[in-house]
CSV table of C-alpha atoms and ligand atoms in Angstrom, one decimal:
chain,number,residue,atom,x,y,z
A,23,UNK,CA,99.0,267.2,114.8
A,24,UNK,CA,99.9,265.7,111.1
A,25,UNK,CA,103.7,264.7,112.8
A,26,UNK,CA,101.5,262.6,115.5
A,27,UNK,CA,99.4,261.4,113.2
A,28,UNK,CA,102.2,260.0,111.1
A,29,UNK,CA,104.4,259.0,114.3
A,30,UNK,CA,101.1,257.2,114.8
A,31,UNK,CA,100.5,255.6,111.7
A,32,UNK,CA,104.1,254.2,111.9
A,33,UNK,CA,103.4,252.5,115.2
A,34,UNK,CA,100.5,251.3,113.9
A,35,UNK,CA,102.7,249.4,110.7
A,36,UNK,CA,104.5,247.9,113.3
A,37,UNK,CA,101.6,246.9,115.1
A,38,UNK,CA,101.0,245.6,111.6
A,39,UNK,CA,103.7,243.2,111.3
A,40,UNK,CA,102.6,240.6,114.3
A,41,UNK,CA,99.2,241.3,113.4
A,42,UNK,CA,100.1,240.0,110.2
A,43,UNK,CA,100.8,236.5,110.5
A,44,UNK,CA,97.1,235.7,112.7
A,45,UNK,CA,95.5,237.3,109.2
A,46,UNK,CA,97.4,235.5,106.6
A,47,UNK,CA,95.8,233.1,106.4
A,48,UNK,CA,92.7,234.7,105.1
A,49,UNK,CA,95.5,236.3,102.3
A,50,UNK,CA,93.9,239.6,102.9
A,51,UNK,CA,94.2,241.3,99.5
A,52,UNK,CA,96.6,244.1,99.8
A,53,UNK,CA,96.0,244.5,103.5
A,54,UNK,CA,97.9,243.2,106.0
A,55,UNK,CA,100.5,241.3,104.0
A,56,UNK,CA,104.0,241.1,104.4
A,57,UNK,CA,106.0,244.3,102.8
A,58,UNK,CA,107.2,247.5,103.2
A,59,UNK,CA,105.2,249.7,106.0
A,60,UNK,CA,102.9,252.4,104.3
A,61,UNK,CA,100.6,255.1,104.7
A,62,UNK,CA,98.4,257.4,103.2
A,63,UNK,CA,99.9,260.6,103.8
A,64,UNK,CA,103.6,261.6,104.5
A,65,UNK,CA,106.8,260.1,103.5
A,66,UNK,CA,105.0,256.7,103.4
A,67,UNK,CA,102.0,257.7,101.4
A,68,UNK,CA,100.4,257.0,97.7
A,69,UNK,CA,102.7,259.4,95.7
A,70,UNK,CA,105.8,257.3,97.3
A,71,UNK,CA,103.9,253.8,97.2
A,72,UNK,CA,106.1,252.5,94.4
A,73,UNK,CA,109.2,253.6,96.0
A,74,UNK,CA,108.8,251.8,99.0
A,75,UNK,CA,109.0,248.2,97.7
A,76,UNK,CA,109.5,246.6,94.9
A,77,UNK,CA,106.2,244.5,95.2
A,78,UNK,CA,104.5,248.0,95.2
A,79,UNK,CA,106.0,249.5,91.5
A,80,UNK,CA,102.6,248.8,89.9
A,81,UNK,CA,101.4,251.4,92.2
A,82,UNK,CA,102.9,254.2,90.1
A,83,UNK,CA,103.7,251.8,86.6
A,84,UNK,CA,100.4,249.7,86.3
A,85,UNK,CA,97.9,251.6,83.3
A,86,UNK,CA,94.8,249.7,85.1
A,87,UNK,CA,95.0,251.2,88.6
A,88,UNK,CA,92.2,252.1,91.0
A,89,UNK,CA,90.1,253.7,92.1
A,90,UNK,CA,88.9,255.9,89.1
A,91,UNK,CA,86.6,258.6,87.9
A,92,UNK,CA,83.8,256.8,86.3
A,93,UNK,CA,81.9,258.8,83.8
A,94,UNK,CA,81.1,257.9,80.2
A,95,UNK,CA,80.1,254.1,80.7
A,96,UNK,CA,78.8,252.1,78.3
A,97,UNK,CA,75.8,250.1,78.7
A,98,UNK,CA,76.3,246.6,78.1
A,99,UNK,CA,72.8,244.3,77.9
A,100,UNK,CA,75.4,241.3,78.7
A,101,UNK,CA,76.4,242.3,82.1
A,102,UNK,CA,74.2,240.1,84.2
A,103,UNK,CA,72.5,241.5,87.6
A,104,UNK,CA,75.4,240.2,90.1
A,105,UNK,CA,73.7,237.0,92.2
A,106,UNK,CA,73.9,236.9,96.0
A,107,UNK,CA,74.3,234.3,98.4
A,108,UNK,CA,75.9,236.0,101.4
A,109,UNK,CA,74.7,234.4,104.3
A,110,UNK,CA,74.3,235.5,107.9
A,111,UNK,CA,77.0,235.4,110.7
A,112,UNK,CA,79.0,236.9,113.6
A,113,UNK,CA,81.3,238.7,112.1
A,114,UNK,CA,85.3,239.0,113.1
A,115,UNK,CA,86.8,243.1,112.9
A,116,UNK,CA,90.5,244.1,112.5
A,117,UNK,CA,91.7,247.8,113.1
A,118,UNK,CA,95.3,247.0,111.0
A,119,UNK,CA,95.7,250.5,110.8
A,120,UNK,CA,94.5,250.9,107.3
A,121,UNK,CA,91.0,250.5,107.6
A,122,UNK,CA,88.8,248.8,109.9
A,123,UNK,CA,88.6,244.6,108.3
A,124,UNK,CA,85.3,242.6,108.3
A,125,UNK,CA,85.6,239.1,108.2
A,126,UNK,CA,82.6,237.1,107.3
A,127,UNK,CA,82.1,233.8,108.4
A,128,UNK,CA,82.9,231.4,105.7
A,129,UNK,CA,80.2,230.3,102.9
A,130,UNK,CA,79.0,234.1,101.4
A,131,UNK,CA,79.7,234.2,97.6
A,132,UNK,CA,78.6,236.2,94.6
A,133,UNK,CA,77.9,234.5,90.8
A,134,UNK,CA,79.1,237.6,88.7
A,135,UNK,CA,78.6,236.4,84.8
A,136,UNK,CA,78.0,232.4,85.5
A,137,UNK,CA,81.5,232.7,88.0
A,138,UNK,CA,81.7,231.7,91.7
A,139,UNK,CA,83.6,234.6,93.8
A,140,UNK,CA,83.7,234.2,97.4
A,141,UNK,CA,83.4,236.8,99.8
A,142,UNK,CA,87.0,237.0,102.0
A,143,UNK,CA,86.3,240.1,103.4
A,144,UNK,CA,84.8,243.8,104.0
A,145,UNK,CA,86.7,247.5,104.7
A,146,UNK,CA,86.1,251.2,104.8
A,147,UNK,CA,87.7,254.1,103.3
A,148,UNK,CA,87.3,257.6,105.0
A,149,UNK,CA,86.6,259.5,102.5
A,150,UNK,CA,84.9,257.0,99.8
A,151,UNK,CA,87.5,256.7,96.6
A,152,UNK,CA,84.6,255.9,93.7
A,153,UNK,CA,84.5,259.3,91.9
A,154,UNK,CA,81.2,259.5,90.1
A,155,UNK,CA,81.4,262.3,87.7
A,156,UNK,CA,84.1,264.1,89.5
A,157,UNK,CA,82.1,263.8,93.0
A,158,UNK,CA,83.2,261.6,96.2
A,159,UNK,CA,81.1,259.7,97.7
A,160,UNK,CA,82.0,260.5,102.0
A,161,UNK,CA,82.8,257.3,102.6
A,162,UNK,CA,83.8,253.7,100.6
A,163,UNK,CA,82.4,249.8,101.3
A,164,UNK,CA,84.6,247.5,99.6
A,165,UNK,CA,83.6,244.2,99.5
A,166,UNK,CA,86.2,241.7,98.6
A,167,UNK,CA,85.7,238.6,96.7
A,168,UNK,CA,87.8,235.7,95.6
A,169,UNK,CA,87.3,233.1,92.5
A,170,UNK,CA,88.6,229.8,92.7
A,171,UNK,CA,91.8,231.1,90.5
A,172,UNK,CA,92.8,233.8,92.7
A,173,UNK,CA,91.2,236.0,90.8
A,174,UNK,CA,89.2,239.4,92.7
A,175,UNK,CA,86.3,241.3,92.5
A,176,UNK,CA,85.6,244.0,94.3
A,177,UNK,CA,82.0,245.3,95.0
A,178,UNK,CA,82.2,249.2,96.0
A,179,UNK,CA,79.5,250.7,97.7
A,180,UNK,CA,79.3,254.4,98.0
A,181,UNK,CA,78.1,255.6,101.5
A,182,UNK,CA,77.0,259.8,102.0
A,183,UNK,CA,75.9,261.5,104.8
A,184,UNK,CA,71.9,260.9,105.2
A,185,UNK,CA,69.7,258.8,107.3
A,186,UNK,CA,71.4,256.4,109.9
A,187,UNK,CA,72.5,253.2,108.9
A,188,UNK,CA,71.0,250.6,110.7
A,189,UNK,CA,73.2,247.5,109.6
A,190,UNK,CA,76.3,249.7,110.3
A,191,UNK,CA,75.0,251.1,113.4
A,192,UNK,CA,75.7,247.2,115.0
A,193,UNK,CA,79.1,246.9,113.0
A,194,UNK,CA,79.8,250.3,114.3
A,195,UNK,CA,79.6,248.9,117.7
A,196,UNK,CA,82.4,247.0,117.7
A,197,UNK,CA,85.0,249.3,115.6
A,198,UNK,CA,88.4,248.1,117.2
A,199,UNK,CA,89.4,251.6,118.4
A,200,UNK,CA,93.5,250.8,118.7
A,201,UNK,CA,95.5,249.7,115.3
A,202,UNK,CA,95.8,245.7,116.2
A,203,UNK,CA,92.6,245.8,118.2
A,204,UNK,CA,90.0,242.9,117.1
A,205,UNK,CA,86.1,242.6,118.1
A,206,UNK,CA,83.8,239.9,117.4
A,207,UNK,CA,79.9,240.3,117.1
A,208,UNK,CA,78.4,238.0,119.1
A,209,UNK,CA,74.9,239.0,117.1
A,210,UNK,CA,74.5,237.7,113.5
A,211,UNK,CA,74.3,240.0,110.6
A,212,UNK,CA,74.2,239.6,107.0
A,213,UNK,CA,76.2,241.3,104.6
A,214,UNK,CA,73.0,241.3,102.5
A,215,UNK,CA,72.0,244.3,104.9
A,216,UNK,CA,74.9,246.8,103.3
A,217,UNK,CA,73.6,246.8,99.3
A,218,UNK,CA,71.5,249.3,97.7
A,219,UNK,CA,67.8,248.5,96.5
A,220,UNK,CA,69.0,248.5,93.3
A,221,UNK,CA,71.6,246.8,92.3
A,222,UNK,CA,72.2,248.2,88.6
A,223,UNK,CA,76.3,248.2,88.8
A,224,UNK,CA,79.6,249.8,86.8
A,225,UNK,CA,82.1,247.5,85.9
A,226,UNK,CA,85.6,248.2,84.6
A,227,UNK,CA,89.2,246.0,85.3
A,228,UNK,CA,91.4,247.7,88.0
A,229,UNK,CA,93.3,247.2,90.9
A,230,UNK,CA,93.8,246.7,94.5
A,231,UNK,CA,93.1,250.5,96.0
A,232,UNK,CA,96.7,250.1,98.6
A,233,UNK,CA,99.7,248.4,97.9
A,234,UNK,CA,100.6,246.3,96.5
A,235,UNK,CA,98.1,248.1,94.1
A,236,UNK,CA,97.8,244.1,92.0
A,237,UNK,CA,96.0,244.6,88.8
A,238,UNK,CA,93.4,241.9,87.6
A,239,UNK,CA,90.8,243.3,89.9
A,240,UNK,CA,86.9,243.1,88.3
A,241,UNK,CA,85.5,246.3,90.0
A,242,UNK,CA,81.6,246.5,90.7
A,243,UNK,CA,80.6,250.0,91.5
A,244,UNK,CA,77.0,249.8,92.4
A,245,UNK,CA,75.6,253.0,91.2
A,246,UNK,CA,72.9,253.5,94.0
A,247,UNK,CA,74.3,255.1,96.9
A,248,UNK,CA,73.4,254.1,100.8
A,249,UNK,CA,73.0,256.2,103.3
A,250,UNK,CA,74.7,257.0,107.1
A,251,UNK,CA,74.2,259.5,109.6
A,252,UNK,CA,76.4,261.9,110.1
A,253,UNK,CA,77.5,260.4,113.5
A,254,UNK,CA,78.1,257.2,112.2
A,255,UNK,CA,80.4,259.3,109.3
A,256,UNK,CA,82.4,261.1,112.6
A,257,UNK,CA,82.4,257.6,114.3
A,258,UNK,CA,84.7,256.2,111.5
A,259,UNK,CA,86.4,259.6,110.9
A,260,UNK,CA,87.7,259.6,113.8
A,261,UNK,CA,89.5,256.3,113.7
A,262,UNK,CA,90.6,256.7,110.4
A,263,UNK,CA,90.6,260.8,109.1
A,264,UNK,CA,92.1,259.9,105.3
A,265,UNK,CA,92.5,256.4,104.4
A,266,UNK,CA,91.7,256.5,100.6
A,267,UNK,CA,93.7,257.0,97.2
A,268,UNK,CA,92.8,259.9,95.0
A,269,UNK,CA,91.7,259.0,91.3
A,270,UNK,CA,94.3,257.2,89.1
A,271,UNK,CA,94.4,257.8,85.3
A,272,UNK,CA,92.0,255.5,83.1
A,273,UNK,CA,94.3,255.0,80.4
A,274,UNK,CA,91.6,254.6,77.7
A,275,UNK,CA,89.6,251.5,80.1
A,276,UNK,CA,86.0,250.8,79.4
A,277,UNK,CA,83.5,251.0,82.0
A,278,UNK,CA,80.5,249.4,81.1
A,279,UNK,CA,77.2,249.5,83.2
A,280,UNK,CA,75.0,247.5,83.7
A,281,UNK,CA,70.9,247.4,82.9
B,30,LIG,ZN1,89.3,249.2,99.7
């Protein structure tokens, strides 16, 4: 079962390589890009990351990698409530055999401390990888966001087992089952639908959560958590069983929350 899986996961890299060049140009952060296949269990997975290219050495060298254990933050009356302005769309998904990609239609961006980030993208981990005081969420949102400079930031929603989810429950409906596979929802959704009530938020610097692992990420960790059925949990489970990273080391980081 685990050799299939992996046999899988290999075709799926390959897969990966032409499905590659229709994504780049949306530069999916960490996802998609050109490099050395990998995985997230076996000979290809996160404790063999940094052996696999030389692009991926921060993996296992980089002191600000993600995701992390946050406990012990800081309040910080500076951190600013993060502004939205995600607007509503039909929305474009990618099964690249790391996660299941949500691409927005252009013109959704965040203001995170008077800075513009756009939003280039969603994705899923199965289960979440946002430790809260040693407990994991079931599964991750990461939304993806990109400054004029290059520069990420990451919003991470933590998603456990509840009520359904009635914005996923019409994402959900057009998971790309096959690695490669692509769906389009010809129904408009907004982004807007995923966050918490209450958007008081964690904030420490990190990195991309798969390789290459790139540091420089800003990490939002909204500390409300939103809900799913447990259906919609098996739905995504079994299209992707384990596609997170276990907890890296903080190396002394703050993590600050906000008010
Ligand atoms: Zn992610």
């Amino acid at each position: 079962m685990r050799f299939t899986r992996v046999l899988m996961l290999g075709w799926g890299l390959l897969g990966m390589v032409a499905v590659s060049g229709a994504v780049a140009g949306n530069a999916q952060p960490g996802l998609g890009q050109a490099g050395a296949p990998w995985a997230y269990e076996g000979k290809l997975g996160p404790l063999n990351w940094s052996h696999l290219d030389p692009a991926y050495k921060v993996c296992s060298e980089g002191h600000e990698q993600s995701p992390i254990d946050i406990r012990g933050a800081r309040r910080n009356k500076a951190l600013a409530p993060i502004e939205f302005h995600y607007v509503s769309g039909g929305m474009s998904l990618l099964n690249n055999g790391h996660t299941v990609q949500v691409t927005p239609p252009a013109g959704s961006y965040i203001i995170v401390n008077g800075e513009r980030y756009d939003l280039v993208q969603f994705h899923f981990h199965h289960p979440g990888e946002e430790m809260v005081k040693g407990k994991l969420p079931d599964m991750s949102l990461h939304l993806v966001h990109r400054n004029a400079e290059g520069k990420l930031a990451v919003i991470a929603i933590r998603l456990n087992e509840g009520n359904a989810n009635a914005v996923l429950a019409g994402l959900w409906e057009h998971l790309p089952k096959t690695v490669g596979a692509t769906d389009k929802m010809t129904e408009s959704m907004s982004p807007m639908g995923l966050l918490p009530a209450d958007r008081a938020y964690w904030s420490y610097m990190g990195s991309l959560t798969a390789p290459p692992c790139t540091e420089g990420v800003k990490w939002i960790v909204f500390e409300q958590e939103v809900e799913l059925s447990r259906d919609q949990l098996k739905s995504f489970g079994y299209l992707y069983k384990v596609n997170s990273r276990l907890e890296q080391p903080t190396h002394g980081r703050k993590i600050e929350a906000s008010e």
